[in-house]
Amino acid sequence: MPMRAENPLHLSAEKLSLGCPVLDRLLGGGAPCGFVTELSGEAASGKTQLCLQLLLSAAAPRSSGGLSAASLFISSEPPFPLRRLLSLSSGAAAPLDHILVSTAFSFKDLLNLLKHVDALLSLVRPPSGRPIRLLVLDSAAAIFRADSDDARRRSSEIFTLAAKLKEQARKFNLAVIVTNHVVDVFDGGSSDQHIGNYLNLSSSWRKVCPAMGLAWANCVNMRLFLSRTAEDGNGDSGTGGSFGRKLQVVFAPHLPETSCEFMIRREGVFGVATQA
Amino acid sequence: MEVSALPISPTNKEKLISAGYTNLASLVIVSPIRLSRELQISVQEASNIIKVTLQCSGAVGLDGRHVVLRGAQTAWEMFSDEQNLKHISTGSEDFDGILGGGIHCGEVTEVGGVPGIGKTQLGIQLGVNVQIPIVYGGLGSKAIYIDTEGSFMPERAYQIAEACIMDTLESFRFHRKGAEDCHERMQPNYFLANILYFRICSYTEQIAVINNLNKIVVEQKDVKIVIIDSISFHFRQDFEDMALRTRVLKELSQTLMKLAKKFTLAVVVMNQVTTKRTDGSFQLTLALGDTWSHSCTNRVILHWDGNDRRAYVEKSPSLPQASASFSVTGKGIRNAISHSKRVRMM
């Protein structure tokens, strides 16, 4: 099959709304379809919350910024937060038939699952009646952090996974969201200065860096970082978790390095508009 | 072949031999003026003799050049060719400065750096800048963009093209000659349409497209840059036979070098960064190993210096090792905003 050149003007530029206008504006419209977007952050930074909101947004009709599509949620850290999903979609009927949930605990499981997903994605009439347009993997770190005896094998597995995800993202115009943990960064590490701006990342008074190293960083198209901000004073003053949270664009080919505060309420994740 | 066998008049033959020109090799290198003086004939006649000699000795290439060996060039000819070559600007004068004017046509340049440093930005910028029309000092050519990572964003390319057009028009505000002709070309849409985009999802596709480039360039005519972003992504997966990987990559690089030479176009290859263990400590290095590192003519490393981005010419046969800071702005690649750090020679 000869490959044909494409005109960039005809490439898809569809975005999946995050379900909040402030966050969408920060990201130039939302999570791009055809892209692998990483959401990294420490535990309880809001990664899964944002993922759930994306699931609802994908199912929402196009008139309200959704894709009117189905989505696939692959969990490596069960249980799937079904109650939270229901509370987020309060009011409207939860689009549960349009959210497929699966689990994978190892690289092998995951790759097999994704191969089956290929078949599911290419069905002309998908089971839920809508095409799948969003794939969430929560989290990639759990898969690769569990078994890491052989660094070389691990990195080739990371690249294999990334290539598969990117291929599916491209072929089926999927928005792919992958969550990642963070690791602590210790000052005085010799190679850290070269990696540069990661040193600016901090969450809950700690210097951190997204997990899975440089190999994985090479694999994502866009890296978002969720943090609990230190500027907010005593985060543990018992005010019901109202410490500051920040969403930061670490790198993305189409966005400058920006950030925005956000909060998590019962109704969902909301960005805080800065006074301009 | 002897002078006596040349298809010229017998008197001239005699004159040549008595002047000491017994073999063709000595005739090939003499100038017409000198020959006319020595033989006491007109310059016209002398240059005719030289022309006939060149044809007979088979020392004239198809392009009318003097060639010692078929297909070979003298260093002098290469030098004058190089003088006529244009460079593709990176968008930042400081960056262009350490590259000797910009990215060189006819060469393969490798650009490496950590994720988020601006490799893709540079790729898009070059794909746009190569299209600046000739009247505005550009090359007025097309670009081929081979995207293996899926990071090419049309909306970003549009932004960069728009800014490039605005800046170009601004700096040529008082220069109207011939500018009207390319008025309709100075549109972001036109620029985007002249980036021939290939999205690659596996290494087999990557090899296929690179092997097909020759044909594509011939079909499309004036392509002056091929950008591969990145060469390494699909080669870092499960490759059981590492020796095979090395051979395949070597072949790809040779194909790219031939292409660059044949069509005098620039090939820019992005590469990822990996950690390498040497003497127990970890160091950052470009991916794909040692054999690959010989594969590109020039190697430029992009790296962080505190909060500034810097570019560093690590390897080049013609440029000194130097570094310069640059920045990635809304408009694309530009000079660093803080001018405190000037070009630093190593």
XYZ file of C-alpha atoms in Angstrom:
622
model
C 0.000 0.000 0.000
C 1.688 3.220 -1.088
C 1.607 5.926 1.510
C 0.125 9.220 0.482
C 1.090 12.588 1.789
C -1.629 14.361 3.709
C -2.441 18.012 3.733
C -2.149 19.293 7.329
C -5.255 21.386 6.699
C -7.283 18.201 6.455
C -6.019 16.628 9.650
C -8.466 16.261 12.473
C -8.291 18.956 15.093
C -11.096 17.662 17.266
C -10.860 18.187 21.010
C -12.642 16.486 23.840
C -13.950 18.952 26.384
C -12.845 18.501 29.980
C -16.292 19.536 31.069
C -15.184 22.923 32.406
C -14.790 26.041 30.218
C -11.846 27.394 32.228
C -9.832 24.198 31.906
C -10.809 23.874 28.248
C -9.519 27.376 27.584
C -6.217 26.489 29.266
C -5.830 23.474 26.999
C -6.939 25.184 23.816
C -10.286 23.392 23.736
C -9.678 20.201 25.652
C -7.869 16.906 25.210
C -6.929 16.529 21.514
C -8.224 13.491 19.644
C -5.454 11.437 18.083
C -3.132 12.365 20.907
C -1.754 10.564 23.947
C -2.181 12.891 26.897
C -0.576 12.121 30.212
C -2.114 13.221 33.478
C 0.427 12.923 36.249
C 0.163 13.816 39.869
C 0.492 12.490 43.365
C -2.166 10.394 45.009
C -5.401 12.336 45.559
C -4.348 15.130 43.233
C -7.481 14.699 41.140
C -6.326 12.496 38.260
C -9.146 9.998 38.465
C -11.685 12.779 39.036
C -10.659 14.422 35.819
C -10.769 11.100 34.008
C -14.311 10.457 35.172
C -15.336 13.891 34.010
C -13.817 13.142 30.607
C -15.840 9.905 30.418
C -19.021 11.887 30.943
C -17.938 14.542 28.493
C -17.235 11.962 25.777
C -20.757 10.651 26.171
C -22.318 14.121 26.169
C -24.009 15.305 22.980
C -21.972 17.362 20.540
C -24.137 20.390 21.236
C -22.614 20.587 24.714
C -19.001 20.022 23.717
C -19.040 16.248 23.928
C -18.315 13.674 21.274
C -21.570 11.762 21.647
C -19.414 8.679 21.798
C -18.601 5.705 23.956
C -15.430 5.344 25.964
C -13.215 2.642 27.359
C -11.766 2.837 30.844
C -8.879 0.467 31.563
C -8.134 0.314 35.235
C -5.021 -1.109 36.812
C -5.940 0.173 40.224
C -9.443 -1.093 40.898
C -12.097 -0.629 42.039
C -13.666 1.551 39.388
C -15.139 4.570 41.204
C -18.693 3.953 40.071
C -20.366 5.879 42.892
C -18.316 8.951 42.150
C -19.202 8.677 38.463
C -22.892 8.552 39.398
C -22.612 11.563 41.682
C -20.786 13.516 38.973
C -23.544 12.876 36.493
C -26.262 13.806 38.953
C -29.261 15.274 37.255
C -28.786 13.624 33.917
C -29.058 9.911 33.528
C -25.591 8.459 33.778
C -24.460 7.209 30.357
C -23.366 3.929 31.855
C -23.997 1.831 28.749
C -21.527 3.984 26.899
C -18.685 3.464 29.342
C -16.839 0.191 29.001
C -14.674 -0.772 31.941
C -11.893 -3.300 31.948
C -8.905 -4.143 34.069
C -5.291 -5.023 33.352
C -2.614 -5.679 35.916
C 0.432 -6.433 33.838
C 1.963 -5.370 30.589
C 0.989 -8.668 28.945
C -2.651 -8.325 30.051
C -2.757 -4.796 28.819
C -1.277 -5.506 25.405
C -3.651 -8.441 24.873
C -6.540 -6.272 25.929
C -5.546 -3.535 23.517
C -5.360 -6.054 20.686
C -8.942 -7.077 21.454
C -9.863 -3.418 21.619
C -8.631 -3.090 18.032
C -11.384 -5.435 16.945
C -13.919 -3.565 19.056
C -12.849 -0.219 17.608
C -13.106 -1.369 14.026
C -16.645 -2.722 14.402
C -19.009 -0.864 12.131
C -21.760 -1.201 14.710
C -20.210 -1.025 18.166
C -22.067 -2.769 21.001
C -23.256 0.400 22.658
C -24.411 1.874 19.376
C -21.796 4.618 19.455
C -18.185 4.570 18.334
C -15.502 4.566 21.020
C -13.646 7.865 20.979
C -11.982 7.982 24.390
C -9.563 5.541 25.961
C -8.469 6.073 29.555
C -5.681 4.074 31.164
C -5.647 4.628 34.906
C -2.816 4.165 35.604
C 0.154 3.246 33.448
C 2.522 3.623 36.360
C 0.863 0.838 38.337
C 1.563 -1.575 35.496
C 5.199 -0.717 35.082
C 6.043 -0.117 38.691
C 4.891 -3.546 39.784
C 7.553 -5.478 37.913
C 10.715 -3.627 37.129
C 13.566 -6.026 37.515
C 14.894 -5.617 33.986
C 15.253 -1.970 33.024
C 15.924 -2.692 29.389
C 12.890 -4.900 28.948
C 10.793 -2.374 30.798
C 11.765 0.417 28.475
C 11.070 -1.635 25.366
C 7.662 -2.547 26.855
C 6.966 1.116 27.510
C 7.700 1.950 23.883
C 5.598 -0.960 22.639
C 2.636 0.193 24.711
C 3.038 3.782 23.588
C 3.247 2.794 19.931
C 0.063 0.740 20.267
C -1.812 3.549 21.992
C -0.642 6.093 19.436
C -1.598 3.835 16.563
C -5.113 3.430 17.936
C -5.358 7.130 18.717
C -4.472 7.935 15.141
C -6.449 5.214 13.381
C -9.707 5.734 15.240
C -9.246 9.377 16.156
C -9.338 8.527 19.864
C -8.449 10.820 22.691
C -6.095 8.722 24.829
C -5.603 9.705 28.457
C -2.996 7.922 30.557
C -2.479 8.699 34.209
C 0.884 8.492 35.895
C 2.232 8.635 39.420
C 5.001 10.882 40.613
C 8.314 10.094 42.252
C 10.268 12.275 44.621
C 13.250 14.124 43.264
C 16.282 14.461 45.477
C 18.454 17.514 45.177
C 21.975 16.944 44.022
C 21.047 14.238 41.550
C 23.671 14.585 38.839
C 21.547 14.169 35.743
C 18.472 16.066 36.902
C 19.706 19.462 35.836
C 19.704 18.339 32.212
C 16.122 17.243 32.339
C 15.617 20.797 33.359
C 12.221 22.166 33.953
C 10.894 19.106 35.757
C 12.631 20.489 38.796
C 10.014 23.195 38.938
C 7.327 20.674 39.657
C 6.330 20.391 43.234
C 3.328 19.076 44.987
C 2.542 19.229 48.693
C 5.899 20.876 49.468
C 7.848 18.144 47.762
C 9.851 18.250 44.597
C 8.505 15.585 42.347
C 8.746 14.305 38.829
C 6.346 12.085 36.850
C 7.190 8.399 37.237
C 8.446 5.911 34.636
C 11.438 8.008 33.701
C 12.700 9.486 30.502
C 11.604 6.555 28.333
C 7.934 7.197 29.056
C 8.332 10.969 28.830
C 9.494 10.407 25.245
C 6.276 8.532 24.547
C 3.554 10.996 25.443
C 2.463 13.806 23.168
C 1.405 16.049 25.971
C 2.111 16.056 29.693
C -0.214 17.602 32.247
C 0.678 17.794 35.895
C -1.767 18.012 38.765
C -0.490 19.251 42.081
C -1.611 20.357 45.489
C -0.141 23.793 45.865
C 2.106 24.784 48.696
C 1.318 28.506 48.596
C -2.006 27.931 50.222
C -0.533 27.808 53.705
C -1.522 24.999 56.019
C -3.035 22.423 53.771
C -3.988 20.216 56.677
C -5.913 22.791 58.669
C -8.965 20.612 58.422
C -11.016 22.879 56.192
C -12.453 19.965 54.322
C -9.746 19.617 51.700
C -9.946 23.151 50.377
C -6.216 23.527 49.776
C -5.135 24.833 46.405
C -4.824 22.585 43.405
C -3.062 23.352 40.203
C -3.182 21.978 36.669
C 0.042 22.632 34.813
C 0.941 22.096 31.158
C 4.492 20.690 31.354
C 4.826 20.226 27.626
C 2.521 20.084 24.641
C 3.301 20.810 21.015
C 0.485 23.319 20.706
C 0.466 25.008 24.117
C 2.786 27.268 26.055
C 3.832 26.263 29.568
C 0.834 27.516 31.478
C -1.079 26.588 34.559
C -4.351 27.201 36.289
C -5.787 26.607 39.736
C -8.673 24.239 40.046
C -10.895 22.759 42.688
C -12.797 19.571 43.142
C -16.388 19.906 44.279
C -19.141 17.415 44.578
C -20.366 18.431 41.120
C -17.005 17.962 39.491
C -13.640 19.491 38.683
C -13.628 23.218 38.014
C -10.882 25.546 36.910
C -10.524 28.859 38.702
C -10.422 31.744 36.251
C -7.634 34.180 36.980
C -8.508 37.865 36.986
C -7.021 39.322 33.843
C 45.131 9.687 -26.474
C 47.646 11.775 -28.245
C 47.368 15.327 -29.487
C 47.992 14.080 -33.011
C 44.690 12.178 -32.873
C 42.594 15.295 -32.120
C 40.144 16.354 -34.828
C 41.769 19.790 -35.366
C 43.661 21.400 -38.230
C 47.178 20.039 -38.917
C 48.759 23.481 -38.428
C 47.291 23.762 -34.973
C 48.453 20.264 -34.172
C 51.947 21.196 -35.192
C 51.837 24.369 -33.137
C 50.615 22.436 -30.117
C 53.339 19.848 -30.321
C 56.068 22.381 -30.844
C 54.763 24.342 -27.855
C 55.176 21.216 -25.757
C 51.569 20.009 -25.515
C 52.055 16.359 -26.230
C 49.296 14.765 -24.200
C 45.682 15.727 -23.556
C 46.037 16.004 -19.802
C 48.196 19.108 -20.141
C 45.706 20.674 -22.546
C 42.744 20.099 -20.233
C 44.145 22.347 -17.525
C 45.422 25.246 -19.643
C 43.418 28.458 -20.030
C 42.347 29.620 -23.533
C 44.164 32.963 -23.171
C 47.443 31.360 -22.282
C 47.099 28.841 -25.083
C 46.361 31.583 -27.631
C 49.481 33.455 -26.548
C 51.716 30.435 -26.667
C 50.414 29.239 -30.010
C 49.928 32.737 -31.415
C 46.376 32.036 -32.483
C 43.115 33.797 -31.625
C 41.509 33.172 -28.239
C 38.443 31.877 -30.033
C 40.520 29.297 -31.820
C 42.331 28.334 -28.620
C 39.136 27.800 -26.710
C 37.837 25.676 -29.565
C 40.885 23.477 -29.276
C 40.306 23.102 -25.549
C 36.652 22.292 -26.075
C 37.465 19.599 -28.609
C 40.107 18.209 -26.282
C 37.674 18.036 -23.402
C 35.075 16.257 -25.469
C 37.579 13.767 -26.823
C 39.031 12.944 -23.465
C 35.550 12.385 -22.088
C 36.311 14.846 -19.357
C 33.125 16.845 -19.703
C 30.189 15.798 -17.636
C 26.632 16.089 -18.825
C 26.225 19.321 -16.938
C 29.131 20.877 -18.850
C 31.471 20.748 -15.905
C 35.045 19.635 -15.985
C 35.382 16.369 -14.250
C 38.524 14.533 -13.452
C 36.668 11.354 -12.580
C 33.160 10.659 -13.670
C 30.850 11.831 -10.910
C 33.602 13.521 -8.946
C 33.988 17.222 -8.227
C 36.979 19.297 -7.370
C 36.991 20.946 -3.968
C 36.883 24.288 -5.747
C 33.631 23.412 -7.468
C 32.191 22.165 -4.205
C 33.165 25.408 -2.577
C 31.461 27.522 -5.218
C 28.379 25.281 -5.023
C 28.284 25.824 -1.310
C 28.522 29.593 -1.730
C 25.323 29.474 -3.734
C 23.469 27.305 -1.239
C 20.840 28.892 0.883
C 20.242 28.068 4.485
C 16.926 27.477 6.163
C 16.495 29.786 9.109
C 15.468 28.393 12.480
C 13.666 31.629 13.306
C 16.292 32.701 15.858
C 19.358 34.640 14.631
C 21.465 33.364 17.515
C 20.587 29.770 16.687
C 21.254 30.375 12.977
C 24.583 31.896 13.955
C 25.974 28.755 15.535
C 24.759 26.735 12.544
C 26.583 29.011 10.137
C 23.468 30.708 8.818
C 20.799 28.104 9.400
C 20.124 24.489 8.515
C 22.275 23.492 5.538
C 20.788 22.094 2.374
C 22.485 18.959 1.115
C 23.252 17.717 4.621
C 21.682 15.550 7.259
C 21.290 17.305 10.607
C 20.300 15.438 13.739
C 18.565 17.317 16.532
C 18.284 15.721 19.953
C 16.858 16.757 23.276
C 14.605 15.873 26.184
C 10.815 15.803 25.780
C 9.371 19.298 25.805
C 12.591 21.069 24.821
C 11.211 22.091 21.436
C 12.230 19.479 18.840
C 8.777 19.340 17.302
C 8.548 23.137 17.459
C 11.813 23.412 15.533
C 10.550 20.852 13.026
C 7.339 22.776 12.350
C 9.249 26.069 12.222
C 11.647 24.728 9.584
C 8.749 23.276 7.600
C 7.255 26.769 7.530
C 10.458 28.785 7.015
C 11.552 26.776 3.975
C 8.489 28.190 2.217
C 9.350 31.876 2.556
C 9.313 33.035 -1.093
C 12.602 33.798 -2.848
C 11.784 37.510 -3.161
C 11.671 37.634 0.608
C 15.025 35.926 0.940
C 13.723 32.415 1.505
C 13.811 29.258 -0.539
C 10.195 29.236 -1.687
C 10.067 25.447 -1.484
C 8.010 22.667 0.000
C 8.596 20.545 3.080
C 8.067 16.866 3.793
C 7.146 16.147 7.405
C 7.375 12.539 8.570
C 5.650 12.283 11.926
C 6.344 9.064 13.810
C 5.197 10.303 17.209
C 1.910 11.990 16.393
C 2.948 15.295 17.928
C 2.422 17.435 14.831
C -0.417 19.857 15.581
C -2.007 21.604 12.576
C -3.234 24.454 14.776
C 0.309 25.078 15.997
C 1.666 24.938 12.435
C -0.984 27.499 11.466
C 0.093 29.802 14.312
C 3.756 29.544 13.356
C 3.003 30.099 9.662
C 0.867 33.143 10.465
C 3.634 34.670 12.620
C 6.291 33.851 10.030
C 4.277 35.584 7.298
C 3.672 38.637 9.465
C 7.331 38.955 10.425
C 8.514 38.459 6.847
C 6.138 41.093 5.479
C 7.113 43.430 8.284
C 10.831 43.207 7.568
C 10.239 43.692 3.833
C 7.773 46.526 4.254
C 9.673 48.862 1.932
C 10.714 46.245 -0.525
C 7.918 45.965 -3.034
C 9.700 44.544 -6.052
C 8.143 41.298 -7.125
C 6.260 41.027 -3.880
C 2.846 41.339 -5.524
C 3.378 38.119 -7.431
C 3.491 36.049 -4.322
C 0.779 37.874 -2.491
C -1.563 34.903 -2.630
C 1.245 32.675 -1.419
C 1.620 34.634 1.790
C -1.317 32.907 3.464
C -1.082 30.443 6.357
C -3.321 27.991 4.514
C -1.014 27.997 1.535
C 1.956 27.354 3.815
C 0.217 24.463 5.544
C -0.811 22.886 2.260
C 2.846 22.836 1.204
C 3.860 20.721 4.161
C 3.529 17.168 2.868
C 2.595 15.294 6.001
C 3.141 11.581 6.592
C 1.940 9.944 9.795
C 3.877 6.768 10.552
C 2.609 4.121 12.964
C 5.291 1.425 12.764
C 8.906 0.996 11.793
C 7.978 -0.892 8.634
C 5.982 2.120 7.478
C 8.895 4.342 8.402
C 11.338 2.324 6.296
C 8.867 2.241 3.402
C 8.340 5.999 3.379
C 12.044 6.798 3.654
C 12.818 4.436 0.780
C 10.081 6.107 -1.238
C 11.289 9.645 -0.595
C 13.303 9.749 -3.788
C 10.166 9.187 -5.840
C 8.092 11.615 -3.799
C 10.666 14.388 -4.125
C 10.837 13.876 -7.894
C 7.037 13.999 -8.158
C 6.640 17.058 -5.963
C 9.625 18.879 -7.430
C 10.938 21.656 -5.222
C 11.091 19.973 -1.834
C 13.975 21.493 0.105
C 13.579 19.951 3.526
C 12.645 16.562 4.919
C 11.860 16.515 8.636
C 11.606 13.241 10.527
C 10.129 13.613 14.002
C 11.500 11.353 15.371
C 13.738 8.749 13.794
C 13.983 6.755 17.003
C 10.484 6.241 18.428
C 9.611 3.029 16.556
C 13.111 1.646 16.866
C 13.064 1.652 20.629
C 10.446 -1.066 20.949
C 11.005 -4.746 21.087
C 13.883 -5.353 18.709
C 15.140 -8.839 19.389
C 18.072 -8.607 17.043
C 19.973 -5.460 17.925
C 22.513 -6.040 15.148
C 19.658 -6.017 12.654
C 18.397 -2.758 14.114
C 21.837 -1.225 13.665
C 21.987 -2.356 10.043
C 18.498 -1.102 9.224
C 19.254 2.282 10.775
C 22.554 2.529 8.916
C 20.744 1.875 5.669
C 18.138 4.509 6.450
C 20.817 7.053 7.162
C 22.596 6.282 3.910
C 19.360 6.668 1.982
C 18.812 10.029 3.658
C 22.348 11.209 2.935
C 22.061 10.286 -0.733
C 18.734 12.065 -0.935
C 20.179 15.187 0.678
C 23.086 15.224 -1.753
C 21.113 14.384 -4.884
C 18.418 17.012 -4.479
C 20.479 19.438 -2.349
C 17.788 19.384 0.262
C 18.121 19.538 4.015
C 17.273 16.470 6.057
C 16.516 17.135 9.713
C 16.192 14.109 11.935
C 14.883 14.418 15.484
C 16.181 11.987 18.065
C 15.168 11.197 21.615
C 17.347 11.208 24.668
C 18.071 8.238 26.839
C 20.194 7.517 29.872
C 23.388 5.604 29.426
C 25.343 3.972 32.169
C 29.028 4.732 32.120
C 31.327 3.854 35.004
C 28.446 3.399 37.356
C 26.902 6.819 36.803
C 24.017 7.701 34.517
C 24.486 10.146 31.717
C 22.113 11.549 29.162
C 22.846 10.630 25.593
C 20.958 10.453 22.313
C 19.142 7.218 21.562
C 19.990 4.512 18.994
C 23.563 3.865 20.062
C 27.065 4.535 18.850
C 26.805 3.393 15.244
C 23.913 5.747 14.666
C 25.879 8.664 16.080
C 28.147 8.484 13.020
C 25.181 8.598 10.693
C 24.446 12.292 10.577
C 26.674 15.035 9.255
C 25.706 17.502 11.957
C 24.411 16.933 15.438
C 22.689 19.614 17.479
C 21.665 19.079 21.081
C 18.859 21.103 22.629
C 19.023 21.303 26.395
C 17.852 23.205 29.424
C 20.095 25.699 31.136
C 18.161 26.649 34.229
C 14.964 28.000 32.734
C 16.518 28.841 29.375
C 16.656 26.671 26.336
C 20.021 26.296 24.636
C 21.168 24.716 21.415
C 24.618 23.224 21.171
C 26.437 22.125 18.015
C 27.995 18.885 19.157
C 29.264 17.575 15.882
C 29.866 19.206 12.541
C 32.665 18.921 9.986
C 32.606 22.648 9.272
C 31.349 24.471 12.342
C 33.010 25.193 15.668
C 31.406 23.761 18.774
C 29.244 26.558 20.030
C 26.004 27.106 21.852
C 23.302 29.728 21.799
C 20.127 30.245 23.723
C 16.754 30.363 22.037
C 13.174 30.428 23.147
C 9.911 28.896 22.078
C 7.334 31.647 21.854
C 3.778 31.857 20.644
C 5.182 32.822 17.258
C 7.571 29.897 17.149
C 11.334 29.626 17.621
C 12.876 33.031 18.339
C 15.904 34.523 20.078
C 15.982 34.132 23.823
C 14.151 36.963 25.511
C 16.876 37.691 28.015
C 19.838 38.838 26.001
C 22.233 38.524 28.878
C 23.415 35.187 27.577
C 24.973 35.777 24.226
C 26.435 33.255 21.858
C 29.068 31.418 23.783
C 31.991 29.876 21.972
C 33.457 26.757 23.465
